[in-house]
Amino acid sequence: MKHIFVMNPVSGVRNQNEEIKEIVRNVLNEDEVVFYETKSHGDAIGFVSNFIKENRDQKLRFYACGGDGTLNEVVNGAMSGGNLIEVANLPVGSANDFLKYFSDRDFKNFENIINGEVIKVDLFKVNDRYCINVFNIGYDAKVVVFQRKIKKLPLVSGKLAYKLGVAVALLGKLSHKMRVSVDGELTYDGKATMITVANAICYGGGFYCSPLAKVNDGILDVCAVKKVSIPTFAKLVGIYKKGDHLTSEKTKNYIAYKQGKKVVIETEKPLYYAVDGELTKSNSLNIEVIPQALNFVIAKK
């Protein structure tokens, strides 16, 4: 089996590609390994897809060496290869939120990932893009817009950029008219601050938006945060971050929550949304789960 390491040089605080290469060469034979450093945003999708085309009918394992965005690109490229393809994630990004689902595994030890266990996980499709972790629209997607701009400033890390993005995004309009249907049933129609559709439990560097989610149950977890004022938002965001918003008495009037397989979201005007942190804009979104879609490598215990 070929082991292909797709390395994002701008993930995280510093470039760890040479360290990754050294670890890999101590564990795997040189003829089993391919290293590829991405050149631009979206490059990993094309590289992975083309590599699969050139190595048809071979078992391949792709390692996304970066954060959730790099993982998303590798997954989108890997879906052209069917059941012979495996995907792993070496967590050198700013957050690596998808891996927080597997809290009993040590992903910091890269050897444990290379020698890891393969499991089936669900994916879901947002219009024409695959998502492995969380889709979000509204305020938190706007945070990512500002985070990207702030991160370009000198000496600003990914985590600091996110915190500053949270503050700057509060200065604009907080809620928008949104209509959400789950499995053909209207779930919410009104002004919403943000909406998440999740396969796993966490996004945004540690916000547990969907604490009940399971990555292999064939079900999506949909959570709409209704219109709130800035003071109320500031008061309740800590509860949301910890994942207590589905049970807390303080948040029950502000949350619409539903599980299902197909989700339709419509907005009055195009809004930014994020698919595993990757941004685009739309006013009409069709979202559908794809059960057991991907062979994913989790770290050996």
mmCIF file of C-alpha atoms in Angstrom:
data_model
loop_
_atom_site.group_PDB
_atom_site.id
_atom_site.type_symbol
_atom_site.label_atom_id
_atom_site.label_comp_id
_atom_site.label_asym_id
_atom_site.label_seq_id
_atom_site.Cartn_x
_atom_site.Cartn_y
_atom_site.Cartn_z
ATOM 1 C CA MET A 1 0.000 0.000 0.000
ATOM 2 C CA LYS A 2 1.217 3.487 -0.862
ATOM 3 C CA HIS A 3 1.232 6.113 1.902
ATOM 4 C CA ILE A 4 0.783 9.613 0.469
ATOM 5 C CA PHE A 5 1.425 12.582 2.769
ATOM 6 C CA VAL A 6 -0.373 15.728 1.602
ATOM 7 C CA MET A 7 1.332 18.523 3.514
ATOM 8 C CA ASN A 8 -0.029 22.044 3.908
ATOM 9 C CA PRO A 9 2.957 24.352 4.563
ATOM 10 C CA VAL A 10 0.785 27.140 6.012
ATOM 11 C CA SER A 11 -1.197 25.038 8.510
ATOM 12 C CA GLY A 12 -0.768 25.774 12.183
ATOM 13 C CA VAL A 13 1.739 28.086 13.827
ATOM 14 C CA ARG A 14 4.790 26.749 11.970
ATOM 15 C CA ASN A 15 5.745 24.475 9.090
ATOM 16 C CA GLN A 16 6.325 20.943 10.457
ATOM 17 C CA ASN A 17 6.817 19.188 7.128
ATOM 18 C CA GLU A 18 10.475 18.255 7.653
ATOM 19 C CA GLU A 19 9.673 16.778 11.075
ATOM 20 C CA ILE A 20 6.857 14.741 9.529
ATOM 21 C CA LYS A 21 9.187 13.404 6.837
ATOM 22 C CA GLU A 22 11.739 12.326 9.436
ATOM 23 C CA ILE A 23 9.125 10.451 11.495
ATOM 24 C CA VAL A 24 7.656 8.775 8.401
ATOM 25 C CA ARG A 25 11.077 7.616 7.139
ATOM 26 C CA ASN A 26 11.702 5.938 10.494
ATOM 27 C CA VAL A 27 8.448 3.967 10.252
ATOM 28 C CA LEU A 28 7.867 3.237 6.545
ATOM 29 C CA ASN A 29 10.073 2.123 3.651
ATOM 30 C CA GLU A 30 11.042 4.846 1.179
ATOM 31 C CA ASP A 31 9.389 3.052 -1.763
ATOM 32 C CA GLU A 32 6.024 3.017 0.076
ATOM 33 C CA VAL A 33 5.946 6.784 0.617
ATOM 34 C CA VAL A 34 5.045 9.862 -1.419
ATOM 35 C CA PHE A 35 5.346 13.412 -0.034
ATOM 36 C CA TYR A 36 3.424 16.277 -1.626
ATOM 37 C CA GLU A 37 3.408 19.888 -0.459
ATOM 38 C CA THR A 38 0.303 21.841 -1.472
ATOM 39 C CA LYS A 39 0.881 24.986 -3.489
ATOM 40 C CA SER A 40 -2.393 26.876 -3.081
ATOM 41 C CA HIS A 41 -5.886 26.750 -1.645
ATOM 42 C CA GLY A 42 -7.794 23.831 -3.222
ATOM 43 C CA ASP A 43 -4.636 22.204 -4.606
ATOM 44 C CA ALA A 44 -4.986 19.065 -2.465
ATOM 45 C CA ILE A 45 -8.309 18.114 -4.083
ATOM 46 C CA GLY A 46 -6.778 18.026 -7.553
ATOM 47 C CA PHE A 47 -3.600 16.272 -6.432
ATOM 48 C CA VAL A 48 -5.429 13.472 -4.604
ATOM 49 C CA SER A 49 -7.955 12.974 -7.410
ATOM 50 C CA ASN A 50 -5.218 12.824 -10.071
ATOM 51 C CA PHE A 51 -3.057 10.479 -7.992
ATOM 52 C CA ILE A 52 -5.987 8.069 -7.724
ATOM 53 C CA LYS A 53 -6.547 8.206 -11.499
ATOM 54 C CA GLU A 54 -2.881 7.414 -12.133
ATOM 55 C CA ASN A 55 -2.897 4.514 -9.653
ATOM 56 C CA ARG A 56 -6.210 2.840 -10.428
ATOM 57 C CA ASP A 57 -7.038 -0.412 -8.590
ATOM 58 C CA GLN A 58 -4.317 0.200 -5.987
ATOM 59 C CA LYS A 59 -4.869 0.505 -2.266
ATOM 60 C CA LEU A 60 -3.829 4.017 -1.217
ATOM 61 C CA ARG A 61 -3.741 5.856 2.093
ATOM 62 C CA PHE A 62 -3.716 9.659 2.041
ATOM 63 C CA TYR A 63 -2.580 11.603 5.113
ATOM 64 C CA ALA A 64 -3.907 15.148 5.420
ATOM 65 C CA CYS A 65 -1.032 16.924 7.182
ATOM 66 C CA GLY A 66 -2.784 20.058 8.373
ATOM 67 C CA GLY A 67 -6.043 21.197 9.916
ATOM 68 C CA ASP A 68 -9.710 20.555 9.164
ATOM 69 C CA GLY A 69 -9.519 22.490 5.886
ATOM 70 C CA THR A 70 -6.676 20.307 4.599
ATOM 71 C CA LEU A 71 -8.577 17.206 5.719
ATOM 72 C CA ASN A 72 -11.655 18.430 3.838
ATOM 73 C CA GLU A 73 -9.684 18.880 0.616
ATOM 74 C CA VAL A 74 -8.111 15.424 0.887
ATOM 75 C CA VAL A 75 -11.537 13.857 1.551
ATOM 76 C CA ASN A 76 -13.056 15.605 -1.465
ATOM 77 C CA GLY A 77 -10.253 14.307 -3.677
ATOM 78 C CA ALA A 78 -10.371 10.820 -2.148
ATOM 79 C CA MET A 79 -14.077 10.299 -2.845
ATOM 80 C CA SER A 80 -13.250 9.577 -6.491
ATOM 81 C CA GLY A 81 -11.426 6.387 -5.483
ATOM 82 C CA GLY A 82 -14.021 4.175 -3.803
ATOM 83 C CA ASN A 83 -13.325 1.543 -1.155
ATOM 84 C CA LEU A 84 -9.597 1.117 -1.898
ATOM 85 C CA ILE A 85 -8.853 4.569 -0.479
ATOM 86 C CA GLU A 86 -8.105 5.393 3.162
ATOM 87 C CA VAL A 87 -7.740 8.849 4.723
ATOM 88 C CA ALA A 88 -5.846 9.871 7.856
ATOM 89 C CA ASN A 89 -5.162 13.227 9.505
ATOM 90 C CA LEU A 90 -1.838 14.274 11.040
ATOM 91 C CA PRO A 91 -2.978 17.150 13.301
ATOM 92 C CA VAL A 92 -0.628 20.044 12.564
ATOM 93 C CA GLY A 93 -3.399 22.616 11.954
ATOM 94 C CA SER A 94 -4.763 25.355 14.199
ATOM 95 C CA ALA A 95 -7.661 23.316 15.568
ATOM 96 C CA ASN A 96 -8.121 19.779 14.129
ATOM 97 C CA ASP A 97 -11.653 19.690 15.517
ATOM 98 C CA PHE A 98 -12.763 16.496 13.758
ATOM 99 C CA LEU A 99 -10.185 14.470 15.706
ATOM 100 C CA LYS A 100 -11.656 15.703 19.013
ATOM 101 C CA TYR A 101 -14.436 13.160 18.455
ATOM 102 C CA PHE A 102 -11.864 10.402 19.080
ATOM 103 C CA SER A 103 -10.789 11.743 22.461
ATOM 104 C CA ASP A 104 -9.559 8.342 23.664
ATOM 105 C CA ARG A 105 -6.861 8.211 20.933
ATOM 106 C CA ASP A 106 -3.439 9.865 20.889
ATOM 107 C CA PHE A 107 -3.173 11.677 17.542
ATOM 108 C CA LYS A 108 -0.105 13.610 18.703
ATOM 109 C CA ASN A 109 1.946 10.451 18.238
ATOM 110 C CA PHE A 110 2.191 10.222 14.442
ATOM 111 C CA GLU A 111 3.458 6.629 14.584
ATOM 112 C CA ASN A 112 0.158 5.671 16.242
ATOM 113 C CA ILE A 113 -1.696 7.089 13.222
ATOM 114 C CA ILE A 114 0.520 5.375 10.639
ATOM 115 C CA ASN A 115 -0.087 2.094 12.482
ATOM 116 C CA GLY A 116 -3.690 3.022 13.207
ATOM 117 C CA GLU A 117 -7.065 1.353 12.917
ATOM 118 C CA VAL A 118 -9.350 1.850 9.898
ATOM 119 C CA ILE A 119 -13.029 2.538 10.580
ATOM 120 C CA LYS A 120 -15.980 3.589 8.426
ATOM 121 C CA VAL A 121 -17.275 7.119 8.963
ATOM 122 C CA ASP A 122 -20.176 9.035 7.455
ATOM 123 C CA LEU A 123 -19.766 12.072 5.251
ATOM 124 C CA PHE A 124 -22.373 14.543 4.087
ATOM 125 C CA LYS A 125 -22.670 16.622 0.967
ATOM 126 C CA VAL A 126 -23.365 20.367 1.012
ATOM 127 C CA ASN A 127 -24.562 21.184 -2.509
ATOM 128 C CA ASP A 128 -21.602 19.723 -4.449
ATOM 129 C CA ARG A 129 -18.954 19.577 -1.671
ATOM 130 C CA TYR A 130 -18.272 16.758 0.785
ATOM 131 C CA CYS A 131 -18.051 17.552 4.492
ATOM 132 C CA ILE A 132 -16.591 15.307 7.186
ATOM 133 C CA ASN A 133 -17.027 17.447 10.305
ATOM 134 C CA VAL A 134 -19.336 20.490 10.526
ATOM 135 C CA PHE A 135 -21.207 22.862 8.216
ATOM 136 C CA ASN A 136 -22.074 26.271 9.646
ATOM 137 C CA ILE A 137 -23.811 29.394 8.401
ATOM 138 C CA GLY A 138 -24.423 32.809 9.983
ATOM 139 C CA TYR A 139 -22.385 34.534 12.658
ATOM 140 C CA ASP A 140 -19.762 31.804 13.117
ATOM 141 C CA ALA A 141 -19.093 31.618 9.364
ATOM 142 C CA LYS A 142 -18.608 35.395 9.373
ATOM 143 C CA VAL A 143 -16.051 34.877 12.147
ATOM 144 C CA VAL A 144 -14.042 32.673 9.772
ATOM 145 C CA VAL A 145 -14.148 35.438 7.129
ATOM 146 C CA PHE A 146 -12.535 37.885 9.557
ATOM 147 C CA GLN A 147 -10.195 35.212 10.948
ATOM 148 C CA ARG A 148 -8.734 34.651 7.446
ATOM 149 C CA LYS A 149 -8.069 38.377 7.048
ATOM 150 C CA ILE A 150 -6.600 38.807 10.536
ATOM 151 C CA LYS A 151 -4.371 35.718 10.218
ATOM 152 C CA LYS A 152 -2.459 37.465 7.424
ATOM 153 C CA LEU A 153 -1.174 40.021 9.936
ATOM 154 C CA PRO A 154 2.387 39.490 11.267
ATOM 155 C CA LEU A 155 2.782 37.367 14.437
ATOM 156 C CA VAL A 156 -0.908 36.425 14.632
ATOM 157 C CA SER A 157 -1.502 32.714 15.267
ATOM 158 C CA GLY A 158 -4.565 30.787 14.132
ATOM 159 C CA LYS A 159 -6.103 30.716 17.630
ATOM 160 C CA LEU A 160 -5.534 34.428 18.231
ATOM 161 C CA ALA A 161 -6.922 35.234 14.778
ATOM 162 C CA TYR A 162 -10.066 33.265 15.621
ATOM 163 C CA LYS A 163 -10.571 35.101 18.928
ATOM 164 C CA LEU A 164 -10.142 38.464 17.220
ATOM 165 C CA GLY A 165 -12.529 37.337 14.462
ATOM 166 C CA VAL A 166 -15.156 36.547 17.115
ATOM 167 C CA ALA A 167 -14.911 40.104 18.439
ATOM 168 C CA VAL A 168 -14.926 41.855 15.049
ATOM 169 C CA ALA A 169 -17.899 39.826 13.753
ATOM 170 C CA LEU A 170 -20.016 41.093 16.655
ATOM 171 C CA LEU A 171 -19.833 44.600 15.223
ATOM 172 C CA GLY A 172 -22.042 43.685 12.237
ATOM 173 C CA LYS A 173 -25.538 42.289 11.837
ATOM 174 C CA LEU A 174 -25.936 39.325 14.190
ATOM 175 C CA SER A 175 -29.042 37.542 12.835
ATOM 176 C CA HIS A 176 -30.553 36.762 9.423
ATOM 177 C CA LYS A 177 -33.841 35.319 8.177
ATOM 178 C CA MET A 178 -33.396 31.587 7.573
ATOM 179 C CA ARG A 179 -35.697 28.688 6.822
ATOM 180 C CA VAL A 180 -34.603 25.162 7.796
ATOM 181 C CA SER A 181 -36.255 21.862 6.871
ATOM 182 C CA VAL A 182 -35.094 18.437 8.057
ATOM 183 C CA ASP A 183 -36.321 15.333 6.211
ATOM 184 C CA GLY A 184 -39.063 17.425 4.574
ATOM 185 C CA GLU A 185 -40.363 18.843 7.867
ATOM 186 C CA LEU A 186 -40.055 22.556 8.654
ATOM 187 C CA THR A 187 -37.773 22.822 11.693
ATOM 188 C CA TYR A 188 -37.211 26.571 11.968
ATOM 189 C CA ASP A 189 -38.407 29.652 10.080
ATOM 190 C CA GLY A 190 -37.292 33.018 11.386
ATOM 191 C CA LYS A 191 -34.268 35.092 12.253
ATOM 192 C CA ALA A 192 -31.305 32.971 13.329
ATOM 193 C CA THR A 193 -27.864 33.890 14.617
ATOM 194 C CA MET A 194 -26.266 30.709 13.277
ATOM 195 C CA ILE A 195 -27.028 27.180 12.165
ATOM 196 C CA THR A 196 -24.796 24.105 12.250
ATOM 197 C CA VAL A 197 -25.229 20.765 10.539
ATOM 198 C CA ALA A 198 -22.823 18.255 12.022
ATOM 199 C CA ASN A 199 -21.397 14.792 11.543
ATOM 200 C CA ALA A 200 -19.028 15.122 14.513
ATOM 201 C CA ILE A 201 -19.183 17.097 17.743
ATOM 202 C CA CYS A 202 -16.917 20.125 17.565
ATOM 203 C CA TYR A 203 -15.804 23.049 15.377
ATOM 204 C CA GLY A 204 -14.283 26.516 15.592
ATOM 205 C CA GLY A 205 -11.340 25.461 17.747
ATOM 206 C CA GLY A 206 -13.379 23.856 20.533
ATOM 207 C CA PHE A 207 -17.086 24.782 20.244
ATOM 208 C CA TYR A 208 -19.117 21.629 20.964
ATOM 209 C CA CYS A 209 -22.102 22.451 18.766
ATOM 210 C CA SER A 210 -23.428 18.882 18.513
ATOM 211 C CA PRO A 211 -22.520 16.858 21.614
ATOM 212 C CA LEU A 212 -24.927 14.034 20.673
ATOM 213 C CA ALA A 213 -23.487 13.468 17.184
ATOM 214 C CA LYS A 214 -21.936 10.177 16.102
ATOM 215 C CA VAL A 215 -19.732 9.882 13.026
ATOM 216 C CA ASN A 216 -21.124 6.501 11.942
ATOM 217 C CA ASP A 217 -24.861 6.590 12.666
ATOM 218 C CA GLY A 218 -26.084 7.797 9.251
ATOM 219 C CA ILE A 219 -27.668 10.828 10.925
ATOM 220 C CA LEU A 220 -26.936 14.564 10.847
ATOM 221 C CA ASP A 221 -27.363 16.820 13.882
ATOM 222 C CA VAL A 222 -28.932 20.203 13.071
ATOM 223 C CA CYS A 223 -28.788 23.054 15.572
ATOM 224 C CA ALA A 224 -30.243 26.521 14.966
ATOM 225 C CA VAL A 225 -29.427 29.328 17.399
ATOM 226 C CA LYS A 226 -32.339 31.758 17.197
ATOM 227 C CA LYS A 227 -32.065 35.534 17.142
ATOM 228 C CA VAL A 228 -30.259 36.896 20.202
ATOM 229 C CA SER A 229 -29.012 40.308 21.273
ATOM 230 C CA ILE A 230 -25.287 40.907 21.692
ATOM 231 C CA PRO A 231 -25.527 40.951 25.538
ATOM 232 C CA THR A 232 -27.505 37.675 25.498
ATOM 233 C CA PHE A 233 -25.058 36.157 23.034
ATOM 234 C CA ALA A 234 -22.118 37.105 25.259
ATOM 235 C CA LYS A 235 -23.894 35.601 28.273
ATOM 236 C CA LEU A 236 -24.748 32.274 26.613
ATOM 237 C CA VAL A 237 -21.772 31.610 24.320
ATOM 238 C CA GLY A 238 -19.854 29.824 27.105
ATOM 239 C CA ILE A 239 -22.720 27.338 27.513
ATOM 240 C CA TYR A 240 -22.741 26.738 23.751
ATOM 241 C CA LYS A 241 -18.987 26.273 23.635
ATOM 242 C CA LYS A 242 -19.061 23.573 26.333
ATOM 243 C CA GLY A 243 -21.876 21.734 24.538
ATOM 244 C CA ASP A 244 -24.415 22.280 27.327
ATOM 245 C CA HIS A 245 -26.861 24.275 25.170
ATOM 246 C CA LEU A 246 -29.121 21.262 24.516
ATOM 247 C CA THR A 247 -29.780 20.713 28.238
ATOM 248 C CA SER A 248 -29.339 24.114 29.905
ATOM 249 C CA GLU A 249 -32.438 25.981 31.076
ATOM 250 C CA LYS A 250 -30.721 29.245 30.095
ATOM 251 C CA THR A 251 -30.511 28.337 26.412
ATOM 252 C CA LYS A 252 -33.653 26.255 25.819
ATOM 253 C CA ASN A 253 -35.653 29.194 24.371
ATOM 254 C CA TYR A 254 -32.902 30.013 21.881
ATOM 255 C CA ILE A 255 -32.211 26.571 20.395
ATOM 256 C CA ALA A 256 -34.014 24.585 17.674
ATOM 257 C CA TYR A 257 -32.478 21.128 17.390
ATOM 258 C CA LYS A 258 -33.287 18.213 15.094
ATOM 259 C CA GLN A 259 -31.653 15.045 13.748
ATOM 260 C CA GLY A 260 -32.195 13.755 10.230
ATOM 261 C CA LYS A 261 -30.707 12.689 6.910
ATOM 262 C CA LYS A 262 -31.619 15.537 4.553
ATOM 263 C CA VAL A 263 -31.478 19.252 5.353
ATOM 264 C CA VAL A 264 -32.555 22.230 3.258
ATOM 265 C CA ILE A 265 -31.549 25.757 4.297
ATOM 266 C CA GLU A 266 -32.831 28.875 2.533
ATOM 267 C CA THR A 267 -31.858 32.473 3.308
ATOM 268 C CA GLU A 268 -33.200 35.820 2.083
ATOM 269 C CA LYS A 269 -29.849 36.752 0.542
ATOM 270 C CA PRO A 270 -26.586 34.869 -0.032
ATOM 271 C CA LEU A 271 -24.695 34.366 3.236
ATOM 272 C CA TYR A 272 -21.227 33.036 3.978
ATOM 273 C CA TYR A 273 -21.161 29.428 5.053
ATOM 274 C CA ALA A 274 -18.286 27.138 5.987
ATOM 275 C CA VAL A 275 -17.783 23.459 5.138
ATOM 276 C CA ASP A 276 -15.104 22.196 7.546
ATOM 277 C CA GLY A 277 -13.966 25.814 7.687
ATOM 278 C CA GLU A 278 -13.839 26.231 3.894
ATOM 279 C CA LEU A 279 -15.849 29.334 2.922
ATOM 280 C CA THR A 280 -18.296 30.144 0.166
ATOM 281 C CA LYS A 281 -21.644 31.969 -0.242
ATOM 282 C CA SER A 282 -25.185 30.897 -1.126
ATOM 283 C CA ASN A 283 -28.852 31.456 -0.284
ATOM 284 C CA SER A 284 -29.940 27.862 -1.017
ATOM 285 C CA LEU A 285 -28.321 24.760 0.449
ATOM 286 C CA ASN A 286 -29.143 21.093 0.028
ATOM 287 C CA ILE A 287 -27.437 18.852 2.544
ATOM 288 C CA GLU A 288 -27.563 15.056 2.670
ATOM 289 C CA VAL A 289 -25.746 12.411 4.699
ATOM 290 C CA ILE A 290 -23.754 9.636 2.973
ATOM 291 C CA PRO A 291 -23.547 6.771 5.499
ATOM 292 C CA GLN A 292 -20.310 4.801 5.951
ATOM 293 C CA ALA A 293 -18.766 6.686 3.036
ATOM 294 C CA LEU A 294 -15.091 6.862 3.997
ATOM 295 C CA ASN A 295 -12.345 4.612 5.352
ATOM 296 C CA PHE A 296 -10.811 6.761 8.078
ATOM 297 C CA VAL A 297 -7.681 5.951 10.062
ATOM 298 C CA ILE A 298 -7.785 6.563 13.802
ATOM 299 C CA ALA A 299 -4.708 6.423 16.024
ATOM 300 C CA LYS A 300 -3.797 3.119 17.610
ATOM 301 C CA LYS A 301 -4.546 2.996 21.328
#
